[in-house]
mmCIF file of C-alpha atoms in Angstrom:
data_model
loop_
_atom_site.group_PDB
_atom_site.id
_atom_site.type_symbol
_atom_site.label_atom_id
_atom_site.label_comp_id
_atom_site.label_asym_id
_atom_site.label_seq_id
_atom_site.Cartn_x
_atom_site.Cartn_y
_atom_site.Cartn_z
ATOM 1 C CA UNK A 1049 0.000 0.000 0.000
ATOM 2 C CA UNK A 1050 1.264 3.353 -0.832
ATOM 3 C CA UNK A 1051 2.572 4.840 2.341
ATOM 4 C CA UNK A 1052 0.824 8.341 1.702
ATOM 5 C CA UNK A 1053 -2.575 6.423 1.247
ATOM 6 C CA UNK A 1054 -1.492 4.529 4.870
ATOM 7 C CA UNK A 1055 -0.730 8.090 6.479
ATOM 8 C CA UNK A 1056 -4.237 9.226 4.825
ATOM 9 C CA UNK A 1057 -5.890 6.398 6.528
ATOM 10 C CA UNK A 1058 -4.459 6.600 9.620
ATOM 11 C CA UNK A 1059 -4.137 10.542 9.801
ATOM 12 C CA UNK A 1060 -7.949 11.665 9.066
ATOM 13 C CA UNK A 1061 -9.643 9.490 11.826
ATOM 14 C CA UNK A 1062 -7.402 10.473 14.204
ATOM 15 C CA UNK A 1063 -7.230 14.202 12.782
ATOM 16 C CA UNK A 1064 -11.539 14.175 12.689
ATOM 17 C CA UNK A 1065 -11.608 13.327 16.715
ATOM 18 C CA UNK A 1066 -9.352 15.899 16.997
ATOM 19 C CA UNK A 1067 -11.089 18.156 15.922
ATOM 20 C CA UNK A 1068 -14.842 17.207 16.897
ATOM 21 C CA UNK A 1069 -13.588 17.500 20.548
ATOM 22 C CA UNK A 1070 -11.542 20.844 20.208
ATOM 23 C CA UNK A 1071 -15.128 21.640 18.061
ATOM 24 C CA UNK A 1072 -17.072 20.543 21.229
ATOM 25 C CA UNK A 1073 -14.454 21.532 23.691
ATOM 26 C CA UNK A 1074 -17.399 24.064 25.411
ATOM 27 C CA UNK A 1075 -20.044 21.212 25.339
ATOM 28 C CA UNK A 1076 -17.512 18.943 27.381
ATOM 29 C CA UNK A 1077 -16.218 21.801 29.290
ATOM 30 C CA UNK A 1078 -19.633 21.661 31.030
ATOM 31 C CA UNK A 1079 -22.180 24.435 32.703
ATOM 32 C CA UNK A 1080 -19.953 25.418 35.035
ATOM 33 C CA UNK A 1081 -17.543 27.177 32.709
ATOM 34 C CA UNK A 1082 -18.096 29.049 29.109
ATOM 35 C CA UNK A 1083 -14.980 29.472 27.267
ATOM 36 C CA UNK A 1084 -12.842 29.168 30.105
ATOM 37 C CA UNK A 1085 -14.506 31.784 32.346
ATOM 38 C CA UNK A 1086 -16.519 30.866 35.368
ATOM 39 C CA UNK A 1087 -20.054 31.479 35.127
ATOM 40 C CA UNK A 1088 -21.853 29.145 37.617
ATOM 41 C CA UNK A 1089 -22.783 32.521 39.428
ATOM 42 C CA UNK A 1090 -23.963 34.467 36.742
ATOM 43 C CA UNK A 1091 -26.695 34.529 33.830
ATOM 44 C CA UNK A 1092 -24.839 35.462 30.341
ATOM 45 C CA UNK A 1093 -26.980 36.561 27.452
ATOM 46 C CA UNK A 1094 -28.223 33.501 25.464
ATOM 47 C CA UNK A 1095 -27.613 35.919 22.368
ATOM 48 C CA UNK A 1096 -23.975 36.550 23.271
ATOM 49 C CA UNK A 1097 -23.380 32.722 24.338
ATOM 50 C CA UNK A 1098 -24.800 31.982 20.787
ATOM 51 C CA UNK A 1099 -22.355 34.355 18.544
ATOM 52 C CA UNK A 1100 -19.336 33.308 20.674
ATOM 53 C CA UNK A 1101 -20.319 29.486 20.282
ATOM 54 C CA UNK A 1102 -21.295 30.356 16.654
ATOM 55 C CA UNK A 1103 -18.289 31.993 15.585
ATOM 56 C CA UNK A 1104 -15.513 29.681 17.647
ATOM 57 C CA UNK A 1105 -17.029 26.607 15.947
ATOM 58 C CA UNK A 1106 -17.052 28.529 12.460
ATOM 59 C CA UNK A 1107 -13.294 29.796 13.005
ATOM 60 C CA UNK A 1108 -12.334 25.958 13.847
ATOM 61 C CA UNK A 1109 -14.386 24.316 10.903
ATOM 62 C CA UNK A 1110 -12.690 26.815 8.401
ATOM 63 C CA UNK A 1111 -9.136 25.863 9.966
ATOM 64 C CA UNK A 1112 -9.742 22.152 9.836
ATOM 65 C CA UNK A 1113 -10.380 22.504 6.108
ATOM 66 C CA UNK A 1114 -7.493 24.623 5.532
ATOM 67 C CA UNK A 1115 -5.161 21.973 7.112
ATOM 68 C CA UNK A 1116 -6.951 19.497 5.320
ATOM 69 C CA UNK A 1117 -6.278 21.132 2.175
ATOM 70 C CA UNK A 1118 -2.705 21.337 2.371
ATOM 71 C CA UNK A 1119 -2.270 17.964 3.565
ATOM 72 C CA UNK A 1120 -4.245 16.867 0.618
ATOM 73 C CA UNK A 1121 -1.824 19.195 -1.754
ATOM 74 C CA UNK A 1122 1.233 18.186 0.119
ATOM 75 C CA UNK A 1123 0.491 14.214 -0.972
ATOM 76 C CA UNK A 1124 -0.562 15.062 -4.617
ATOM 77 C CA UNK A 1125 2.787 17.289 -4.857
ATOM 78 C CA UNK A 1126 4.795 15.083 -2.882
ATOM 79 C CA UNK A 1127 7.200 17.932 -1.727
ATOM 80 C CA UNK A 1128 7.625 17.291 2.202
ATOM 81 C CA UNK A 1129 7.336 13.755 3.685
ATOM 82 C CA UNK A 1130 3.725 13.403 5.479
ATOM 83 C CA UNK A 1131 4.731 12.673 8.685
ATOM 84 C CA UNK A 1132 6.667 15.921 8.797
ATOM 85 C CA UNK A 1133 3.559 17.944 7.143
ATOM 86 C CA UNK A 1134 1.381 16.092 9.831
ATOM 87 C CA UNK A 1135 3.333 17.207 12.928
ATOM 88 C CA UNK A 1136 3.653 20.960 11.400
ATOM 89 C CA UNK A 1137 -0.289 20.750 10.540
ATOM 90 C CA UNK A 1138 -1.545 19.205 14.247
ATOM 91 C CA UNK A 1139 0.912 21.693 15.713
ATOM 92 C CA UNK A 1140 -0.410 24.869 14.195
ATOM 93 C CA UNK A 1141 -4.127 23.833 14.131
ATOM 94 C CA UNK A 1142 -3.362 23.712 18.595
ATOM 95 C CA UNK A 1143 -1.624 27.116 18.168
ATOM 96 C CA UNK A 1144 -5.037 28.555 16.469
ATOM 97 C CA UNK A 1145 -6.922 27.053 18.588
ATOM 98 C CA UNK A 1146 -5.340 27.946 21.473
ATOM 99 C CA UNK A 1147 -5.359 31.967 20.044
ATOM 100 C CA UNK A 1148 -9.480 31.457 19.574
ATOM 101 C CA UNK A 1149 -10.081 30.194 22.492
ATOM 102 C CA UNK A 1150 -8.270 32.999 24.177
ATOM 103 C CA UNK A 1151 -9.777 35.742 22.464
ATOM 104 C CA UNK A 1152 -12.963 34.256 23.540
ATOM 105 C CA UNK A 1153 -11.878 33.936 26.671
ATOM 106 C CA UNK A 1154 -11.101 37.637 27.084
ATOM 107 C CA UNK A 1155 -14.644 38.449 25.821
ATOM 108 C CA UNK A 1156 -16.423 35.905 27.712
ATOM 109 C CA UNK A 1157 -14.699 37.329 31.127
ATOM 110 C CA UNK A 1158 -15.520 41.162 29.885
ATOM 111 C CA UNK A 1159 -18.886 40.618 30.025
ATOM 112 C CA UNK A 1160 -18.679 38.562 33.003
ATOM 113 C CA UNK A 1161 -17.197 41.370 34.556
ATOM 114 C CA UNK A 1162 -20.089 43.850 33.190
ATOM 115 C CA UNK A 1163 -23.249 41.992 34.784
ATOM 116 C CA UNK A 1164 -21.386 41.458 37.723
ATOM 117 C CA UNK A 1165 -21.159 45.239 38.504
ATOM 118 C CA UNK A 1166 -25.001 45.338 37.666
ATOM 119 C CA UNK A 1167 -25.753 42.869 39.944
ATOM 120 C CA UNK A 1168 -23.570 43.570 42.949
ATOM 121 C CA UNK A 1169 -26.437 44.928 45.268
ATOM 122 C CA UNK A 1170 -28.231 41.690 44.093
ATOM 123 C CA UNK A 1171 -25.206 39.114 45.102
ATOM 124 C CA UNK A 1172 -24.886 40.899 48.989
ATOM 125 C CA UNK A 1173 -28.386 39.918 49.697
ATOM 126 C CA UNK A 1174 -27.405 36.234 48.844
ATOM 127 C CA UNK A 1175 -23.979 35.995 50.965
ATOM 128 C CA UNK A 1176 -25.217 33.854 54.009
ATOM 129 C CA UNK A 1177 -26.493 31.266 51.166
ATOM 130 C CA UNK A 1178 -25.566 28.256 53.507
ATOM 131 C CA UNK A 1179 -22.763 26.177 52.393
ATOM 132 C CA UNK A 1180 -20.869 22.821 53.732
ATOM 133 C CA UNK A 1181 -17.698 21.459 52.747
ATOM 134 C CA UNK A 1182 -17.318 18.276 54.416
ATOM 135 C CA UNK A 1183 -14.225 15.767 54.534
ATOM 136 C CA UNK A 1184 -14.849 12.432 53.542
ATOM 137 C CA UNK A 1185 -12.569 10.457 55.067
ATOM 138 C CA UNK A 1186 -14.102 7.176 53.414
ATOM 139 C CA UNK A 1187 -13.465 8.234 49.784
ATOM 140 C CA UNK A 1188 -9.600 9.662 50.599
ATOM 141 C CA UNK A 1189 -9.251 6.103 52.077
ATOM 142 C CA UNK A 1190 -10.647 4.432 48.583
ATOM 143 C CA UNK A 1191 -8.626 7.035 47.039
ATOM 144 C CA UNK A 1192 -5.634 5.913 48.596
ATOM 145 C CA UNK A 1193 -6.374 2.261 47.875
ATOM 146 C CA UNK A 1194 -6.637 2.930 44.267
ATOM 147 C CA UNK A 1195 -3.303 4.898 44.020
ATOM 148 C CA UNK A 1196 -1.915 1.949 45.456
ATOM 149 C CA UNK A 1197 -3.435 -0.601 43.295
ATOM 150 C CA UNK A 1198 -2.534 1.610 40.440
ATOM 151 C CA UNK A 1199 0.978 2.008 41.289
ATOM 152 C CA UNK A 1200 1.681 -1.545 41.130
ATOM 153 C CA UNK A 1201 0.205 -1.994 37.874
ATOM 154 C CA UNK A 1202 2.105 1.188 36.493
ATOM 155 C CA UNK A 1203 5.321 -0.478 38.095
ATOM 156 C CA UNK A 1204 4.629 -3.395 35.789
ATOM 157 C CA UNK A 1205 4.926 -1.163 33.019
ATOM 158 C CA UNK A 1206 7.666 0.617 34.242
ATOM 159 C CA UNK A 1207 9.215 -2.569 34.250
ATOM 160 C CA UNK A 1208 8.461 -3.465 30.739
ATOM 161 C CA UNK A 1209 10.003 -0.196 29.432
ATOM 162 C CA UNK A 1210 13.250 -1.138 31.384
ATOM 163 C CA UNK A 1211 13.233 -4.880 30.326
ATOM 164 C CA UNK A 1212 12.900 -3.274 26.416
ATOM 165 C CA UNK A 1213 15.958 -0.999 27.153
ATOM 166 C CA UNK A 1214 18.385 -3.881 28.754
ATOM 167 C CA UNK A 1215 17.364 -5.996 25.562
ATOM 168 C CA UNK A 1216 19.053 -3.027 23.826
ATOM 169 C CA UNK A 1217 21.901 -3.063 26.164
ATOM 170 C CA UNK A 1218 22.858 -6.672 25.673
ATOM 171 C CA UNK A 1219 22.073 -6.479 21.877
ATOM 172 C CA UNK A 1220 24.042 -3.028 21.358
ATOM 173 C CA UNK A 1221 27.669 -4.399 20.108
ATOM 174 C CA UNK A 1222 25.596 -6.832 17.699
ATOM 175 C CA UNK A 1223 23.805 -4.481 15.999
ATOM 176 C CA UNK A 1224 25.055 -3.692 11.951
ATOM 177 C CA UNK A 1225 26.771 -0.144 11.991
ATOM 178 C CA UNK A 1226 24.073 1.106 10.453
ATOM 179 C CA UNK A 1227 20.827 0.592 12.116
ATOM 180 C CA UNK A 1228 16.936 1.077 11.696
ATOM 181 C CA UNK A 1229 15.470 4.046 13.220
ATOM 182 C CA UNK A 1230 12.087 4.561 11.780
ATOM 183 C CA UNK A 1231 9.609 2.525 10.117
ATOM 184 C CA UNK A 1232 6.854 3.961 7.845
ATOM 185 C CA UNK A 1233 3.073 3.673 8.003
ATOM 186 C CA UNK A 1234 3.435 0.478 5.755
ATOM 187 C CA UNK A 1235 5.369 -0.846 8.929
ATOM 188 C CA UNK A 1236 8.400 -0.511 6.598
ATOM 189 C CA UNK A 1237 11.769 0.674 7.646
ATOM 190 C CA UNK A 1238 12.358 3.962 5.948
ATOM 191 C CA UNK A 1239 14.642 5.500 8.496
ATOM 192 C CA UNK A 1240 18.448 4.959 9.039
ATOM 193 C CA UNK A 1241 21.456 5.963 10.931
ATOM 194 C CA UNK A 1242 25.287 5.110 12.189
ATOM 195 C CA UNK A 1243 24.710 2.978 15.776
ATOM 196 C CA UNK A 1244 25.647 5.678 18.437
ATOM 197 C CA UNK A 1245 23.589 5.512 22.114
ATOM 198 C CA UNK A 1246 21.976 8.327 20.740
ATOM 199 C CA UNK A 1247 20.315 6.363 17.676
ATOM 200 C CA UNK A 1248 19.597 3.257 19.778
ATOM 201 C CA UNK A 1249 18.378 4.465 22.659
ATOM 202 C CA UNK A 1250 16.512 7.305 21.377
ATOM 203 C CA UNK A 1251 13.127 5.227 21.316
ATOM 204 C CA UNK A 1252 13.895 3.647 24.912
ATOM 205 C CA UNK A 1253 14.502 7.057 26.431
ATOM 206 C CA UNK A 1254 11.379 8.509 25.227
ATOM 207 C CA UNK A 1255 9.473 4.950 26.048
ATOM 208 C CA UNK A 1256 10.529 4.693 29.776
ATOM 209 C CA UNK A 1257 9.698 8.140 30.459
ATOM 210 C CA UNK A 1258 6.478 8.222 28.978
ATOM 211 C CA UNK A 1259 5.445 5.806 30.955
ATOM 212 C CA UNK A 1260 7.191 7.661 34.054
ATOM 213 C CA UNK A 1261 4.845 10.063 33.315
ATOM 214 C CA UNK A 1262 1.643 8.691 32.822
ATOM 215 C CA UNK A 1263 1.978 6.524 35.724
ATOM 216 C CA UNK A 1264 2.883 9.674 37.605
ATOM 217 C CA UNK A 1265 -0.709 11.602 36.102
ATOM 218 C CA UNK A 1266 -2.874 8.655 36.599
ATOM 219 C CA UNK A 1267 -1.833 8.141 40.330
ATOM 220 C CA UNK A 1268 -1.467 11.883 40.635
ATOM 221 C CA UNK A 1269 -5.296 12.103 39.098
ATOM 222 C CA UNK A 1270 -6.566 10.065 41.118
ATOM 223 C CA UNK A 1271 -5.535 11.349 44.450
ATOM 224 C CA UNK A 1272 -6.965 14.800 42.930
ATOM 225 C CA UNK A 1273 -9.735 16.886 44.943
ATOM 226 C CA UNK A 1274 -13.254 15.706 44.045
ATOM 227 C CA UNK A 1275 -16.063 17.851 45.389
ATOM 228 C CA UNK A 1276 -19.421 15.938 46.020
ATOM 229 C CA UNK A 1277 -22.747 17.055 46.641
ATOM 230 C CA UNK A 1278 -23.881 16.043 50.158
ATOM 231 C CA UNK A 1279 -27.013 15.043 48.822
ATOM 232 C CA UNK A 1280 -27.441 11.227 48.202
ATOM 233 C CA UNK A 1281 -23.435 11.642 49.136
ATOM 234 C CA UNK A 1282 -23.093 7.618 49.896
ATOM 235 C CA UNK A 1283 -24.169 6.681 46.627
ATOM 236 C CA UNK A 1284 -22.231 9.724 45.348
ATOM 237 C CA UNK A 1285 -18.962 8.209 46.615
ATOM 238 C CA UNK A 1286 -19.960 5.570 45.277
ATOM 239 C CA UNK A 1287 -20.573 6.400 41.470
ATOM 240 C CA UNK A 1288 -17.028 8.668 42.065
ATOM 241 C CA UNK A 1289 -15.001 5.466 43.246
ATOM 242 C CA UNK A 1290 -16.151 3.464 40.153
ATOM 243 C CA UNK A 1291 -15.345 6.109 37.861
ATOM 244 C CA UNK A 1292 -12.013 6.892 39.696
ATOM 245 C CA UNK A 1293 -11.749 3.201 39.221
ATOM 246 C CA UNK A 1294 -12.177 3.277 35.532
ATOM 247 C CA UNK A 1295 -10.220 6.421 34.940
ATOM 248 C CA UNK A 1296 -7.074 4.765 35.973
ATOM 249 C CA UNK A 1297 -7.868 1.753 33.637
ATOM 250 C CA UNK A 1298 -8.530 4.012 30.731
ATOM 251 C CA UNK A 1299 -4.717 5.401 31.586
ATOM 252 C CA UNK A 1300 -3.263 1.621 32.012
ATOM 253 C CA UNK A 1301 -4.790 1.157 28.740
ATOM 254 C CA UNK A 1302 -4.156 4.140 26.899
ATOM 255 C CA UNK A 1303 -0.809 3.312 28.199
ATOM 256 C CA UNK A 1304 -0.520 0.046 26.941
ATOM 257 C CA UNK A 1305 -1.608 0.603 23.679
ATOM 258 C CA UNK A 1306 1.484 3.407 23.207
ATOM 259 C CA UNK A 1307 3.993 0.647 24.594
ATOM 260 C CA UNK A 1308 2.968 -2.145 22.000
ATOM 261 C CA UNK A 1309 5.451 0.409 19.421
ATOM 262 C CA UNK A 1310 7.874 1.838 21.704
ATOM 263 C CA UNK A 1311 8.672 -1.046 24.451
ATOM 264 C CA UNK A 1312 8.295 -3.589 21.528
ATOM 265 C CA UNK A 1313 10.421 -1.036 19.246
ATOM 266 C CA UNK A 1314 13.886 -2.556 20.545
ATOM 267 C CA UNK A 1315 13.106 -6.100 18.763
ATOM 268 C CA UNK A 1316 12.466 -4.899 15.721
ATOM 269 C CA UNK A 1317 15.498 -2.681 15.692
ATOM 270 C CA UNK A 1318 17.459 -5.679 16.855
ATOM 271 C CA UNK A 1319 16.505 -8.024 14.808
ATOM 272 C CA UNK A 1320 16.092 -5.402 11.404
ATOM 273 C CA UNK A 1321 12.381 -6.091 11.157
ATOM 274 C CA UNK A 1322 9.661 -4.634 9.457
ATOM 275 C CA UNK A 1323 6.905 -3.535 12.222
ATOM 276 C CA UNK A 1324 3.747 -5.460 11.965
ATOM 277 C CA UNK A 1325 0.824 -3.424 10.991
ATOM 278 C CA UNK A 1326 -1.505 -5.361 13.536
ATOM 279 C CA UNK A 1327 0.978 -3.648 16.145
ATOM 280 C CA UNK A 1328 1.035 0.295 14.322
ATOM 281 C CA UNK A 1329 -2.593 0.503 13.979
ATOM 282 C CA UNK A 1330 -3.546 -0.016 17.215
ATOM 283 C CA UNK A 1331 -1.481 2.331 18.861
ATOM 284 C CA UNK A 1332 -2.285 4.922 16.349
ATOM 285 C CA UNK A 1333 -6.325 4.255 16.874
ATOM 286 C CA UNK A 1334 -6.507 3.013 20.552
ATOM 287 C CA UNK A 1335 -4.793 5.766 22.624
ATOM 288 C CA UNK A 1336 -7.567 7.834 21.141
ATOM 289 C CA UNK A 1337 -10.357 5.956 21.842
ATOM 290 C CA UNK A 1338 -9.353 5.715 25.722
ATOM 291 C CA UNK A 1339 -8.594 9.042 25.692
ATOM 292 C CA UNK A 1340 -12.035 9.852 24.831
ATOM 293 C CA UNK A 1341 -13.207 7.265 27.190
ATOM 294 C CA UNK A 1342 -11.730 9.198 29.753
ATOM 295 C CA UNK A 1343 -13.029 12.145 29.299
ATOM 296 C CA UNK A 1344 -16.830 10.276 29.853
ATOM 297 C CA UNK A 1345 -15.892 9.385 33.070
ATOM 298 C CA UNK A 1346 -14.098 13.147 33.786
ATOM 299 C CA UNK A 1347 -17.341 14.347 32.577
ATOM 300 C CA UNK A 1348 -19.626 11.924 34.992
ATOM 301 C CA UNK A 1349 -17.098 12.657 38.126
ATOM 302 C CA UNK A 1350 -17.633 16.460 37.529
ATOM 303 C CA UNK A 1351 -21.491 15.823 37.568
ATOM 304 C CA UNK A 1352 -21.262 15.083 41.271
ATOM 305 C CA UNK A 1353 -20.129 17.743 42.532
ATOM 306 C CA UNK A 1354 -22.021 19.988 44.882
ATOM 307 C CA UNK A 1355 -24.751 22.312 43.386
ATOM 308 C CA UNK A 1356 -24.198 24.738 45.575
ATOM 309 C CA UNK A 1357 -23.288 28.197 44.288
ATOM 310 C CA UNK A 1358 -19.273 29.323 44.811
ATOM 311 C CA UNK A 1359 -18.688 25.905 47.187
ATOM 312 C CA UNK A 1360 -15.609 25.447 45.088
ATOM 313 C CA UNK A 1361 -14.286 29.192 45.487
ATOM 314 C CA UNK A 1362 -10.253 28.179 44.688
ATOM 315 C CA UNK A 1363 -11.421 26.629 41.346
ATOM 316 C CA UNK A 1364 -13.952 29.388 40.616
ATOM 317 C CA UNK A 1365 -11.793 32.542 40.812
ATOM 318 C CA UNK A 1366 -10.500 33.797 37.383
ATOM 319 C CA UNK A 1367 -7.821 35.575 38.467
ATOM 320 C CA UNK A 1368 -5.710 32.148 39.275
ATOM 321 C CA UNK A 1369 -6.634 30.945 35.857
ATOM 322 C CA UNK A 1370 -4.205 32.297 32.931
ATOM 323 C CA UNK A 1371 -6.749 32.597 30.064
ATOM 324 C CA UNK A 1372 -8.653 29.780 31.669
ATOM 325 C CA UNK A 1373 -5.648 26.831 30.654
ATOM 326 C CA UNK A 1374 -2.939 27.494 32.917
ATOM 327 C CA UNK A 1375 -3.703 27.212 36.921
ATOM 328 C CA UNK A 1376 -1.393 28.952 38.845
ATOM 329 C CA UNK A 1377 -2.557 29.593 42.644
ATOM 330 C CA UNK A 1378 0.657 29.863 45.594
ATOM 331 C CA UNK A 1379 -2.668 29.758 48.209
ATOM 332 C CA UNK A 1380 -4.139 25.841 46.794
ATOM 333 C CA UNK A 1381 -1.884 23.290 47.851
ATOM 334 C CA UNK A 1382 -2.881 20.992 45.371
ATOM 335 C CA UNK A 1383 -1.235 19.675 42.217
ATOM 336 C CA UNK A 1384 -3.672 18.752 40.132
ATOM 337 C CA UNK A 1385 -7.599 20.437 39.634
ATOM 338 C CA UNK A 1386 -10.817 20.320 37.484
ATOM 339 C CA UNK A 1387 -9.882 22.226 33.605
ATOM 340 C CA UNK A 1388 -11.204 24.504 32.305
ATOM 341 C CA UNK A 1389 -11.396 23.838 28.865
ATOM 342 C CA UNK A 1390 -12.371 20.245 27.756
ATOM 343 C CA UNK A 1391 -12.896 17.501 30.830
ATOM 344 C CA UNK A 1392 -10.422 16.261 33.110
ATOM 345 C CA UNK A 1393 -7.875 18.015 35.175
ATOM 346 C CA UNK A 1394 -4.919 20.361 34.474
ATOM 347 C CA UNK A 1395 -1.537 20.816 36.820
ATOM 348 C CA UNK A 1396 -1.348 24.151 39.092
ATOM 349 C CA UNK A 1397 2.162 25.384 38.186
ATOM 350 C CA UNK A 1398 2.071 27.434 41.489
ATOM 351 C CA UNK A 1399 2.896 23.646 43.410
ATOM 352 C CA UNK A 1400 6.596 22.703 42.856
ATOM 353 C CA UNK A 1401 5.486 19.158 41.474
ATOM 354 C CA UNK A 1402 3.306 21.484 39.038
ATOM 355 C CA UNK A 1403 6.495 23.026 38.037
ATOM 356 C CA UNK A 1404 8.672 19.874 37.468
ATOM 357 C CA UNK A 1405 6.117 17.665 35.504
ATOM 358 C CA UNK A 1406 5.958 20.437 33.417
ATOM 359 C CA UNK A 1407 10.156 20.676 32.775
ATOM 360 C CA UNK A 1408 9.470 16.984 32.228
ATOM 361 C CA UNK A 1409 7.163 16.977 29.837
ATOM 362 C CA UNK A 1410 8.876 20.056 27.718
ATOM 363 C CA UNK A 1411 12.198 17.435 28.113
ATOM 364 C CA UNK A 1412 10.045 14.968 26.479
ATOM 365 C CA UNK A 1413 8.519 16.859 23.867
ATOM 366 C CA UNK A 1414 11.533 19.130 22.692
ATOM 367 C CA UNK A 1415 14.043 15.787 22.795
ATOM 368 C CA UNK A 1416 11.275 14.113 20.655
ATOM 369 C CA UNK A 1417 12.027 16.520 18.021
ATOM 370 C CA UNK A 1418 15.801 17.462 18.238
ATOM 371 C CA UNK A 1419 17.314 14.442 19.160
ATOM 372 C CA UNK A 1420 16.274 12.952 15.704
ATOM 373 C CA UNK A 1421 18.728 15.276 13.657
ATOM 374 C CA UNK A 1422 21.567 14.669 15.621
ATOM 375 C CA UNK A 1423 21.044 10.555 14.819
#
């Protein structure tokens, strides 16, 4: 099979759920939130709600065709290899969305700002609204139970990265001078390079700390703050263990399905292989579908929480929010809290582990694209 028509295949599914939840990204974001600014308080004007909705979804429909487009171009013109046109193409459709969502941000929080001055004589008369925050001890223990469980199975994988990385090790002085580095969508080697540790080990270093990482968010997710509404609370904590339960599954599995190429990686290189297209499909297709498993179960969590007006006042004040992505609050001692924009939860780079899961992950992602030049 022609390996554009294999990057086609794989590209546009993946590309499409992209985009239908960026498209969505207010619908998942829930009632709580509109574009990022916190409106559980308020009453917006279904007009202006409209237009914004209206003309973010227009702005991202027209810039999914336009990426389309060149893709399209790129394959019948066959100047720049795909995957490099794909990476460019995903990157800048997350930079435009990122500036949209922004500059509806801003206006969203303007005329937050403008009813809320109307109604300030209106809010006084409502302060001794009664509230309760209660700590449930029985769902921090489950909590705790489940970071355990899931640390052992993370270890597993843990282990698996390290097992593919010795394999390397005790293979290195029998690999060919020249070695495989990349394999095309066809599961066909189409990338080579002079054996260096750089060039074999390149794959294992950005394996093992993947996986550091994700077994770091899941357990790190899990032990995050959950707010539930004391009403029907027992069968509240309840519904929130389950989907705590199934969040961290999602993760082993998403997981999982990303090892099956880079822990298994190391054979193929070893052994000068082509890669098995029942092994790249899969992890192109299935870390996607878990990931939007996930967010179900972010989005049924986040319906528990208590309906009380401002209960949650460290997640609901805007100034601690940078354009509604980035959390940053030196008075929340936690690491990890409910986003903003989409479903699930976000780091608060106030919190030093904040701050060095986010080095981590910039490691990961700038290493991912230098370090190939220089093999």
């Amino acid at each position: 099979m022609n390996n554009n028509m294999v990057f086609l295949a794989v590209f546009m599914p993946i590309f499409l759920m992209a985009h239908l939840l960026i498209y969505n990204i207010q619908f998942i974001s829930g009632k709580n939130y509109f574009y990022g600014v916190y409106v559980k308080n308020i009453t917006l004007n279904e007009e202006d709600k409209k237009r914004i909705d209206k003309g973010y979804k227009r702005k991202m429909n027209l810039t999914f065709l336009i990426m389309l487009l060149i893709f399209i171009i790129n394959m019948v013109l066959k100047k720049y290899s795909s995957e490099i046109i794909i990476v460019i193409l995903m990157l800048g459709y997350t930079i435009v969305s990122f500036v949209f969502l922004k500059t509806y941000y801003v206006e969203v929080k303007a005329l937050k700002s403008n009813i809320l001055n109307l109604q300030e004589n209106h809010n006084l008369k409502n302060e001794n609204e009664s509230k309760k925050i209660i700590i449930d001890t029985q769902l921090l223990n489950a909590k705790t139970r489940l970071k355990k469980k899931f640390t052992v199975l993370f270890g597993i994988c843990v282990a698996l990265s390290i097992i593919s990385a010795l394999y390397l090790a005790f293979n290195y002085n029998n690999l060919p001078d020249t070695i495989i580095t990349h394999w095309g969508p066809d599961g066909k080697p189409d990338g080579f390079s002079q054996k260096s540790l750089q060039s074999v080990f390149f794959v294992s270093f950005i394996d093992l700390t993947l996986v550091v990482l994700m077994a770091f968010m899941t357990v790190e997710t899990i032990g995050a703050r959950v707010y539930l509404d004391i009403i029907n609370l027992e069968e509240n904590r309840k519904k929130a263990i389950k989907y705590l339960n199934r969040l961290g599954y999602c993760f082993l599995l998403l997981t999982l399905s990303i090892q099956s190429i880079t822990t298994t990686m190391p054979i193929f290189m070893v052994n000068q292989m082509d890669v098995p297209m029942i092994l790249f499909i899969p992890s192109m297709i299935l870390p996607m579908f878990f990931g939007i498993v996930s967010m179900y179960y972010f989005i049924r969590l986040s319906s528990l929480k208590s309906k009380n007006k401002d209960i949650n006042s460290l997640d609901s004040d805007d100034e601690k929010w940078i354009y509604g992505f980035i959390y940053y609050n030196k008075d929340d001692s936690s690491f990890m809290v409910e986003k903003r924009f989409g479903a699930g939860w976000t780091f608060n780079l106030a919190c030093f582990k904040g701050k060095m899961i986010t080095i981590l992950l910039v490691v990961m992602i700038v290493g991912s694209l230098i370090i190939p030049f220089f093999i």
